[in-house]
Amino acid sequence: MAGKRSSVVIAGGGIGGIATALALAKYDIESQVYERRAGFPEEGAGIQIGPNGTRILSDLGVADVLRAHAAVPDALSARDGSTGQELTRLPLGTWIAERHGSPYWTAHRKDLHNALRMRAEADPRITLKCGCEIVSFVNEADGIRAIDAAGDVIEGQALVCADGLWSDLRKKMGASGVPQPVGKTAFRSVTPASDLPPELTPNAVHIWLAPGAHVVHYPVNAGRDIALVVITDDTSREAGWERPALAQTVQDSVRSFSMPLQDLVAKAQDWRRWSLYAMPPLQHWSVGRATLLGDAAHPVLPFLAQGAVLALEDAKMLACCLAGERHDVATALKNYEHARWRRAKRVAETSRRNGRIYHMSGALALARNATMRLTRPARMMVGFDWLYGWRL
Ligand SMILES: Cc1cc2nc3c(=O)[nH]c(=O)nc-3n(C[C@H](O)[C@H](O)[C@H](O)COP(=O)(O)OP(=O)(O)OC[C@H]3O[C@@H](n4cnc5c(N)ncnc54)[C@H](O)[C@@H]3O)c2cc1C
C-alpha cells in the first residue's frame, strides 16, 4: 500500500498530469504523479502555446523556466502552398500579448515538459514516480484505490487519469470513446534555423496551404531551431508519436509546394510520423472519485494548436474545483467536467474544421484564399478572442 489518502493520484506524467500536480499545489493539495514510462526521453517536436496557455504557465511558475527556451513569434503568415504568395499575416508578438495580457509562445515539447517537471520536482507537495503504470482503480466511500501493473495499491482522495490519447483508464471508466483515424498523417522534424530560406521571416509561424496537404513551421529553442510539421491526407494508421519516417517520403509529399518550402523540407533530416486520430466528444468523463484530463478526456486534432493548452486549462479548472469542494470529491469532479466539456468540444470542432479548410482544392480553395486576403488581419484575430482570452 503506497501513498497518502489525503493526496490526489495522477496517472500520466505528460503535460496534463504534471500541470495538474502544480495546479493542485497552488491550493496546498498534495499529489502523486505516476508515469508509465521508465523516464522522460526528449521526445516530440514543436508545441504552440497561445495566451490562454502562457497565462497558466505564469501562474504555475513555469513560464520563468520556459522563457529562455521559447520563441515569441511576431506574426502568423499564411501562404498559398503552390505559389508561395502570402494570403494574410496575422499579428502575434506584442499585439496578442497586449490584447490578452499574456504572450504567444512556440517551444519544443521537451522544453515545456522539462519546465513543468523542474517545477514539480522542486515542490515538496508533489511526488513524481516513473516506471509505474496505473491499470485500474476502485472507488470507495472515503477514498480511491489505484492499482499499478505490479498489483500494488496506491491510495488517494481522487484519481486523475491524464494518460493521453490512448487512455486505457478511459475504458476502465466505462466511457464510450474510441479514437478513430481521420485519414491524415503528420510528419515532424526539427532543423537548425539557418536552414530557413532567406525570403522567409524567421520569427513567425508559417502555414502553407495546398490541396490535400499543409505545412506549418515556427521557431523553437529560443529561435535557434525550426519545428516543421507536414500534414498530408493519408490513410495509414499507426499509433504512437515517434515512428521514424523516410525523408524521401516527406519530400515527395510536398512536390506541389513552391520552392522555398521544398528546400526547407529537403534540409530537415530526422522525420517522425504520427497518424492523426479523433474521438467523438464525451460529455461525461468522471466516475465517483476518478476523472479524465487532457487528451484522455478530449483529444483534439492539431489544426488549432491547442492540445497541450487544453490540458493546462483542464489542470487549472480541476484544481480549482477540488479546492472548492474538499469534502465532496465526486461533486468537485462533476463540476470540473461540467465546466470543461463545452469548451473542449468547441476547440475539437474548430480544429477539425480548420483541417478541412487547410486542405481545400479548386473553387473552395480560391474562395478561402480570397477571404484571407480581404479580411483585415486584426479582425480575423478578434474572431479568436473566445480561444485565447480564456480565464478561470
Ligand atoms: C512522446 C510524446 C510526444 C508528443 N509530441 C508532440 C508534438 O511534437 N507536438 C504536439 O503538438 N503534441 C505532441 N504530443 C501530444 C501532446 O503532448 C498532448 O496532445 C498534449 O500535451 C496533452 O497532454 P496530455 O498530458 O493529455 O497527454 P500526453 O502528453 O500524451 O501524456 C500522457 C502521459 O501518460 C503516460 N501514460 C499513459 N498511460 C499511463 C498509465 N496507465 N499509467 C501511467 N502513465 C501513463 C504516457 O506515457 C504519457 O507520458 C506528444 C505526446 C507524447 C506522449
Coordinates of C-alpha atoms and ligand atoms in Angstrom, one line a residue:
M1 CA 0.0 0.0 0.0
A2 CA 1.5 3.3 -1.1
G3 CA 0.7 7.0 -0.8
K4 CA -1.4 9.2 1.4
R5 CA -5.2 9.0 1.5
S6 CA -5.4 12.8 1.5
S7 CA -3.5 13.3 -1.7
V8 CA -4.5 13.1 -5.4
V9 CA -3.2 10.3 -7.5
I10 CA -2.4 11.3 -11.1
A11 CA -1.9 8.6 -13.8
G12 CA 0.3 10.0 -16.5
G13 CA 3.3 12.3 -16.3
G14 CA 2.7 14.1 -19.6
I15 CA 2.0 17.8 -19.9
G16 CA -1.5 17.5 -18.4
G17 CA -0.5 15.2 -15.5
I18 CA 2.3 17.4 -14.2
A19 CA 0.4 20.6 -14.8
T20 CA -2.4 19.2 -12.6
A21 CA 0.1 18.4 -9.8
L22 CA 1.4 22.0 -9.9
A23 CA -2.1 23.5 -10.0
L24 CA -3.1 21.4 -7.0
A25 CA 0.0 22.5 -5.1
K26 CA -1.2 26.1 -5.5
Y27 CA -4.1 25.2 -3.3
D28 CA -1.8 23.2 -1.0
I29 CA -3.2 19.9 -2.2
E30 CA -0.6 17.1 -2.3
S31 CA -0.4 14.8 -5.3
Q32 CA 1.5 11.7 -6.5
V33 CA 2.2 11.5 -10.3
Y34 CA 2.7 8.0 -11.8
E35 CA 4.3 7.8 -15.2
R36 CA 4.3 4.5 -17.0
R37 CA 7.5 5.1 -19.0
A38 CA 10.8 4.5 -17.3
G39 CA 11.9 8.1 -17.7
F40 CA 11.2 11.2 -19.7
P41 CA 13.0 10.9 -23.0
E42 CA 13.4 14.1 -25.0
E43 CA 10.6 13.3 -27.4
G44 CA 8.2 15.3 -29.5
A45 CA 8.8 18.4 -31.7
G46 CA 7.1 21.8 -31.6
I47 CA 4.2 23.0 -29.5
Q48 CA 2.4 26.3 -29.8
I49 CA 1.2 27.9 -26.6
G50 CA -1.4 30.6 -27.1
P51 CA -2.0 33.3 -24.4
N52 CA -4.6 31.0 -22.7
G53 CA -1.7 28.6 -22.1
T54 CA 1.1 31.1 -21.2
R55 CA -1.2 32.7 -18.7
I56 CA -1.5 29.4 -16.9
L57 CA 2.3 28.7 -17.1
S58 CA 2.9 32.1 -15.5
D59 CA 0.5 31.3 -12.7
L60 CA 2.2 27.9 -12.1
G61 CA 5.7 29.5 -12.0
V62 CA 6.6 27.5 -15.2
A63 CA 6.9 30.5 -17.6
D64 CA 10.0 31.7 -15.7
V65 CA 11.8 28.4 -16.6
L66 CA 10.4 28.0 -20.1
R67 CA 11.0 31.7 -21.2
A68 CA 14.7 31.1 -22.0
H69 CA 13.8 28.2 -24.4
A70 CA 10.6 29.6 -26.0
A71 CA 10.3 31.9 -29.0
V72 CA 7.8 34.8 -29.3
P73 CA 6.8 34.9 -32.9
D74 CA 5.7 38.3 -34.3
A75 CA 3.1 37.0 -36.8
L76 CA 1.4 34.1 -38.3
S77 CA 1.9 34.1 -42.1
A78 CA -0.4 32.0 -44.2
R79 CA 0.6 31.3 -47.8
D80 CA -0.8 29.6 -50.8
G81 CA 1.4 26.5 -50.9
S82 CA 1.8 26.2 -54.7
T83 CA 2.6 29.9 -55.5
G84 CA 4.2 30.8 -52.2
Q85 CA 2.1 34.0 -52.1
E86 CA 1.3 35.4 -48.7
L87 CA -2.5 35.3 -48.1
T88 CA -2.5 37.0 -44.7
R89 CA -0.2 38.0 -41.9
L90 CA -1.9 37.8 -38.6
P91 CA -0.4 39.8 -35.7
L92 CA 1.1 37.8 -32.7
G93 CA 4.0 39.4 -30.8
T94 CA 3.1 42.5 -28.8
W95 CA -0.3 42.7 -30.4
I96 CA -1.6 39.5 -29.0
A97 CA 0.2 39.9 -25.7
E98 CA -1.4 43.3 -25.1
R99 CA -4.9 42.1 -26.3
H100 CA -4.9 39.0 -24.0
G101 CA -2.4 40.1 -21.3
S102 CA -0.1 37.2 -22.0
P103 CA 2.2 36.3 -24.9
Y104 CA 2.0 33.7 -27.7
W105 CA 5.0 31.3 -27.4
T106 CA 6.3 28.5 -29.5
A107 CA 8.6 25.9 -27.9
H108 CA 9.9 22.3 -28.2
R109 CA 7.6 19.9 -26.4
K110 CA 10.6 18.6 -24.4
D111 CA 11.3 22.1 -23.1
L112 CA 7.7 22.6 -22.0
H113 CA 7.7 19.2 -20.3
N114 CA 11.1 19.8 -18.7
A115 CA 10.0 23.2 -17.3
L116 CA 6.8 21.6 -15.8
R117 CA 8.9 18.8 -14.4
M118 CA 11.6 21.0 -12.9
R119 CA 8.9 23.0 -11.0
A120 CA 7.2 19.8 -9.9
E121 CA 10.4 18.2 -8.6
A122 CA 11.1 21.3 -6.6
D123 CA 7.7 21.2 -4.8
P124 CA 7.6 19.1 -1.7
R125 CA 3.8 18.6 -2.1
I126 CA 4.4 16.6 -5.4
T127 CA 5.8 13.1 -5.7
L128 CA 6.8 12.0 -9.2
K129 CA 7.4 8.3 -10.0
C130 CA 8.4 6.9 -13.3
G131 CA 8.1 3.2 -14.5
C132 CA 4.7 2.8 -12.8
E133 CA 1.6 2.1 -14.9
I134 CA -1.8 2.5 -13.3
V135 CA -4.0 -0.2 -14.7
S136 CA -7.3 0.0 -12.7
F137 CA -9.0 1.6 -9.7
V138 CA -11.6 1.0 -7.1
N139 CA -13.9 3.8 -5.8
E140 CA -14.6 3.7 -2.1
A141 CA -16.7 5.9 0.1
D142 CA -13.8 7.7 1.7
G143 CA -11.1 7.4 -1.0
I144 CA -9.9 5.7 -4.1
R145 CA -7.5 2.8 -4.7
A146 CA -5.4 2.9 -7.8
I147 CA -3.8 -0.3 -8.8
D148 CA -0.5 -0.4 -10.7
A149 CA 0.8 -3.1 -13.1
A150 CA 2.7 -4.8 -10.3
G151 CA -0.6 -5.2 -8.3
D152 CA 0.4 -2.6 -5.7
V153 CA -2.3 -0.4 -4.4
I154 CA -2.0 3.4 -4.2
E155 CA -4.4 5.3 -2.1
G156 CA -5.7 8.8 -2.6
Q157 CA -8.7 11.0 -2.3
A158 CA -9.1 11.2 -6.1
L159 CA -7.6 9.7 -9.3
V160 CA -6.9 11.9 -12.3
C161 CA -6.3 9.9 -15.4
A162 CA -4.1 12.0 -17.6
D163 CA -2.9 9.0 -19.6
G164 CA -3.2 10.6 -23.1
L165 CA -5.0 9.8 -26.4
W166 CA -4.7 6.0 -26.0
S167 CA -6.0 6.1 -22.4
D168 CA -6.7 2.6 -21.1
L169 CA -8.2 4.1 -17.9
R170 CA -10.9 5.8 -20.1
K171 CA -12.1 2.3 -21.0
K172 CA -12.0 1.3 -17.3
M173 CA -14.2 4.2 -16.6
G174 CA -16.8 2.9 -19.0
A175 CA -16.5 6.0 -21.3
S176 CA -17.6 5.1 -24.8
G177 CA -15.0 7.0 -26.8
V178 CA -12.5 5.2 -29.0
P179 CA -10.1 7.3 -31.2
Q180 CA -10.8 6.9 -34.9
P181 CA -8.2 7.7 -37.7
V182 CA -9.1 10.8 -39.6
G183 CA -7.1 9.9 -42.7
K184 CA -4.2 12.3 -42.2
T185 CA -0.6 11.8 -41.2
A186 CA 1.7 14.4 -39.5
F187 CA 5.4 14.3 -40.3
R188 CA 7.5 16.2 -37.8
S189 CA 11.1 17.3 -37.7
V190 CA 13.3 19.9 -36.0
T191 CA 16.1 21.6 -38.0
P192 CA 18.5 24.5 -37.4
A193 CA 17.1 27.9 -38.1
S194 CA 20.0 28.5 -40.5
D195 CA 18.1 26.1 -42.9
L196 CA 15.3 28.6 -43.3
P197 CA 15.3 30.1 -46.9
P198 CA 16.3 33.8 -46.6
E199 CA 12.9 35.0 -48.1
L200 CA 11.0 33.6 -45.1
T201 CA 10.8 35.7 -41.9
P202 CA 12.5 33.7 -39.1
N203 CA 10.4 34.9 -36.2
A204 CA 7.0 33.8 -37.4
V205 CA 4.6 30.9 -37.5
H206 CA 4.3 30.0 -41.2
I207 CA 1.4 28.0 -42.6
W208 CA 1.4 26.8 -46.3
L209 CA -1.9 25.6 -47.7
A210 CA -2.4 23.2 -50.6
P211 CA -5.0 20.6 -51.8
G212 CA -4.7 17.6 -49.5
A213 CA -1.7 18.9 -47.5
H214 CA -0.5 21.8 -45.4
V215 CA 2.8 22.6 -43.7
V216 CA 3.4 24.6 -40.5
H217 CA 6.8 25.7 -39.3
Y218 CA 7.9 28.0 -36.5
P219 CA 10.9 28.8 -34.3
V220 CA 11.7 26.7 -31.2
N221 CA 14.7 26.5 -28.9
A222 CA 14.7 30.4 -28.5
G223 CA 14.8 30.8 -32.2
R224 CA 17.8 28.6 -32.8
D225 CA 15.8 25.8 -34.4
I226 CA 12.7 25.4 -36.6
A227 CA 9.9 22.9 -35.9
L228 CA 8.4 21.6 -39.1
V229 CA 5.1 19.7 -39.5
V230 CA 3.9 18.4 -42.8
I231 CA 0.3 17.1 -42.7
T232 CA -1.0 15.1 -45.6
D233 CA -4.2 13.3 -46.5
D234 CA -3.1 9.7 -46.0
T235 CA -4.9 6.6 -44.9
S236 CA -2.1 4.8 -43.0
R237 CA -2.8 4.2 -39.3
E238 CA -0.1 3.9 -36.8
A239 CA -0.5 4.5 -33.1
G240 CA 2.4 6.5 -31.3
W241 CA 4.1 9.8 -31.7
E242 CA 7.6 8.8 -32.6
R243 CA 7.7 6.4 -35.6
P244 CA 10.6 7.2 -37.9
A245 CA 9.7 8.3 -41.4
L246 CA 11.8 8.4 -44.6
A247 CA 13.0 11.9 -45.6
Q248 CA 12.2 11.0 -49.2
T249 CA 8.6 10.2 -48.3
V250 CA 8.1 13.7 -46.8
Q251 CA 9.9 15.4 -49.7
D252 CA 7.6 13.6 -52.2
S253 CA 4.5 14.8 -50.2
V254 CA 5.5 18.4 -50.7
R255 CA 6.2 18.3 -54.5
S256 CA 3.2 20.6 -55.3
F257 CA 4.5 23.3 -52.9
S258 CA 6.7 26.3 -54.0
M259 CA 10.5 26.0 -53.9
P260 CA 11.4 27.8 -50.6
L261 CA 9.2 25.3 -48.8
Q262 CA 10.5 22.3 -50.7
D263 CA 14.1 23.5 -50.0
L264 CA 13.3 23.7 -46.3
V265 CA 11.7 20.3 -46.1
A266 CA 14.7 18.8 -48.1
K267 CA 17.1 20.2 -45.4
A268 CA 15.4 18.5 -42.5
Q269 CA 16.7 15.0 -41.8
D270 CA 15.2 13.3 -38.8
W271 CA 11.5 12.9 -39.6
R272 CA 8.9 11.2 -37.3
R273 CA 5.4 10.3 -38.3
W274 CA 2.2 10.3 -36.4
S275 CA -1.2 9.2 -37.7
L276 CA -4.0 11.6 -36.6
Y277 CA -6.9 10.3 -34.6
A278 CA -10.1 12.0 -33.3
M279 CA -12.8 10.8 -30.9
P280 CA -16.5 11.7 -30.7
P281 CA -16.7 14.3 -27.8
L282 CA -17.6 12.9 -24.3
Q283 CA -19.9 14.9 -22.1
H284 CA -19.2 12.9 -19.0
W285 CA -15.8 11.6 -18.0
S286 CA -15.9 11.2 -14.3
V287 CA -17.0 8.2 -12.2
G288 CA -17.1 8.8 -8.4
R289 CA -13.6 9.9 -7.4
A290 CA -11.9 9.2 -10.8
T291 CA -11.8 11.6 -13.7
L292 CA -10.1 12.1 -17.1
L293 CA -7.9 15.1 -18.1
G294 CA -6.3 16.3 -21.3
D295 CA -6.1 14.1 -24.3
A296 CA -7.6 11.2 -22.4
A297 CA -10.8 13.2 -21.9
H298 CA -10.9 15.1 -25.2
P299 CA -8.2 14.5 -27.8
V300 CA -8.1 17.3 -30.4
L301 CA -6.6 17.4 -33.9
P302 CA -3.5 19.7 -34.1
F303 CA -5.0 22.3 -36.5
L304 CA -5.7 24.9 -33.9
A305 CA -2.5 24.2 -31.9
Q306 CA -4.4 23.7 -28.7
G307 CA -3.8 20.1 -27.5
A308 CA -1.3 21.0 -24.8
V309 CA -3.1 24.2 -23.8
L310 CA -6.4 22.4 -23.3
A311 CA -4.6 20.1 -20.9
L312 CA -3.2 23.1 -19.0
E313 CA -6.7 24.7 -18.8
D314 CA -8.1 21.4 -17.5
A315 CA -5.4 21.3 -14.8
K316 CA -6.3 24.7 -13.6
M317 CA -10.0 24.1 -13.6
L318 CA -9.7 20.7 -11.9
A319 CA -7.6 22.1 -9.1
C320 CA -10.0 25.0 -8.5
C321 CA -13.0 22.6 -8.4
L322 CA -11.2 20.2 -6.0
A323 CA -10.1 23.1 -3.7
G324 CA -13.7 24.4 -3.7
E325 CA -15.3 21.1 -2.7
R326 CA -12.6 19.5 -0.5
H327 CA -15.1 17.3 1.3
D328 CA -17.1 16.2 -1.7
V329 CA -14.7 14.9 -4.3
A330 CA -17.3 13.4 -6.6
T331 CA -19.2 16.7 -6.8
A332 CA -15.9 18.5 -7.4
L333 CA -15.1 16.2 -10.4
K334 CA -18.6 16.7 -11.8
N335 CA -18.2 20.5 -11.5
Y336 CA -14.9 20.2 -13.4
E337 CA -16.3 18.1 -16.1
H338 CA -19.3 20.4 -16.5
A339 CA -17.1 23.4 -16.7
R340 CA -14.9 21.9 -19.4
W341 CA -16.8 19.8 -21.8
R342 CA -18.4 22.5 -24.0
R343 CA -15.1 24.3 -24.4
A344 CA -13.2 21.1 -25.3
K345 CA -16.0 20.3 -27.8
R346 CA -15.7 23.7 -29.4
V347 CA -11.9 23.5 -29.7
A348 CA -12.1 20.0 -31.2
E349 CA -14.8 21.1 -33.7
T350 CA -12.8 24.2 -34.7
S351 CA -9.6 22.2 -35.1
R352 CA -11.4 19.7 -37.3
R353 CA -12.9 22.5 -39.4
N354 CA -9.5 24.1 -39.8
G355 CA -8.2 20.8 -41.2
R356 CA -10.9 20.8 -43.9
I357 CA -10.2 24.5 -44.8
Y358 CA -6.5 24.0 -45.0
H359 CA -6.7 21.1 -47.4
M360 CA -9.3 22.6 -49.8
S361 CA -8.9 22.4 -53.5
G362 CA -10.4 24.1 -56.6
A363 CA -13.1 26.8 -56.2
L364 CA -13.2 26.3 -52.4
A365 CA -9.5 27.0 -52.1
L366 CA -9.9 30.1 -54.3
A367 CA -12.7 31.3 -52.1
R368 CA -10.7 30.6 -48.9
N369 CA -7.7 32.5 -50.3
A370 CA -9.8 35.5 -51.3
T371 CA -11.4 35.6 -47.8
M372 CA -7.9 35.5 -46.2
R373 CA -6.7 38.3 -48.5
L374 CA -9.7 40.5 -48.0
T375 CA -10.3 40.2 -44.2
R376 CA -8.3 42.7 -42.1
P377 CA -5.8 40.6 -40.1
A378 CA -6.7 42.1 -36.7
R379 CA -10.3 41.4 -37.4
M380 CA -9.5 37.8 -38.1
M381 CA -7.6 37.6 -34.9
V382 CA -10.5 39.1 -32.9
G383 CA -12.5 36.1 -34.0
F384 CA -10.2 34.0 -31.8
D385 CA -10.8 36.0 -28.6
W386 CA -13.0 33.2 -27.3
L387 CA -10.0 30.9 -27.6
Y388 CA -7.0 33.0 -26.4
G389 CA -9.0 35.0 -23.9
W390 CA -9.9 32.0 -21.7
R391 CA -9.6 32.8 -18.0
L392 CA -10.7 30.9 -14.9
Ligands
LIG1 C1 6.0 11.2 -26.5 C2 5.1 12.3 -26.9 C3 5.4 13.2 -27.9 C4 4.5 14.1 -28.3 N1 4.9 15.0 -29.3 C5 4.0 16.1 -29.6 C6 4.4 17.1 -30.5 O1 5.5 17.0 -31.0 N2 3.6 18.1 -30.8 C7 2.3 18.1 -30.3 O2 1.6 19.0 -30.6 N3 1.9 17.2 -29.4 C8 2.7 16.2 -29.0 N4 2.4 15.2 -28.1 C9 1.0 15.3 -27.6 C10 0.8 16.4 -26.6 O3 1.8 16.3 -25.6 C11 -0.6 16.2 -26.0 O4 -1.5 16.2 -27.0 C12 -1.0 17.3 -25.0 O5 0.1 17.8 -24.4 C13 -2.0 16.8 -24.0 O6 -1.2 16.2 -22.9 P1 -1.7 15.0 -22.0 O7 -1.0 15.1 -20.7 O8 -3.2 14.9 -22.0 O9 -1.2 13.7 -22.8 P2 0.3 13.2 -23.1 O10 1.2 14.4 -23.3 O11 0.2 12.3 -24.2 O12 0.8 12.4 -21.8 C14 0.2 11.2 -21.4 C15 1.2 10.5 -20.5 O13 0.6 9.4 -19.8 C16 1.5 8.3 -19.7 N5 0.7 7.1 -19.5 C17 -0.2 6.5 -20.4 N6 -0.9 5.5 -19.8 C18 -0.5 5.5 -18.5 C19 -0.9 4.7 -17.4 N7 -1.8 3.8 -17.4 N8 -0.2 5.0 -16.2 C20 0.7 6.0 -16.0 N9 1.1 6.7 -17.1 C21 0.5 6.5 -18.3 C22 2.2 8.4 -21.1 O14 3.4 7.7 -21.1 C23 2.4 9.9 -21.3 O15 3.6 10.4 -20.7 C24 3.2 14.2 -27.7 C25 2.9 13.3 -26.7 C26 3.8 12.3 -26.3 C27 3.4 11.4 -25.2

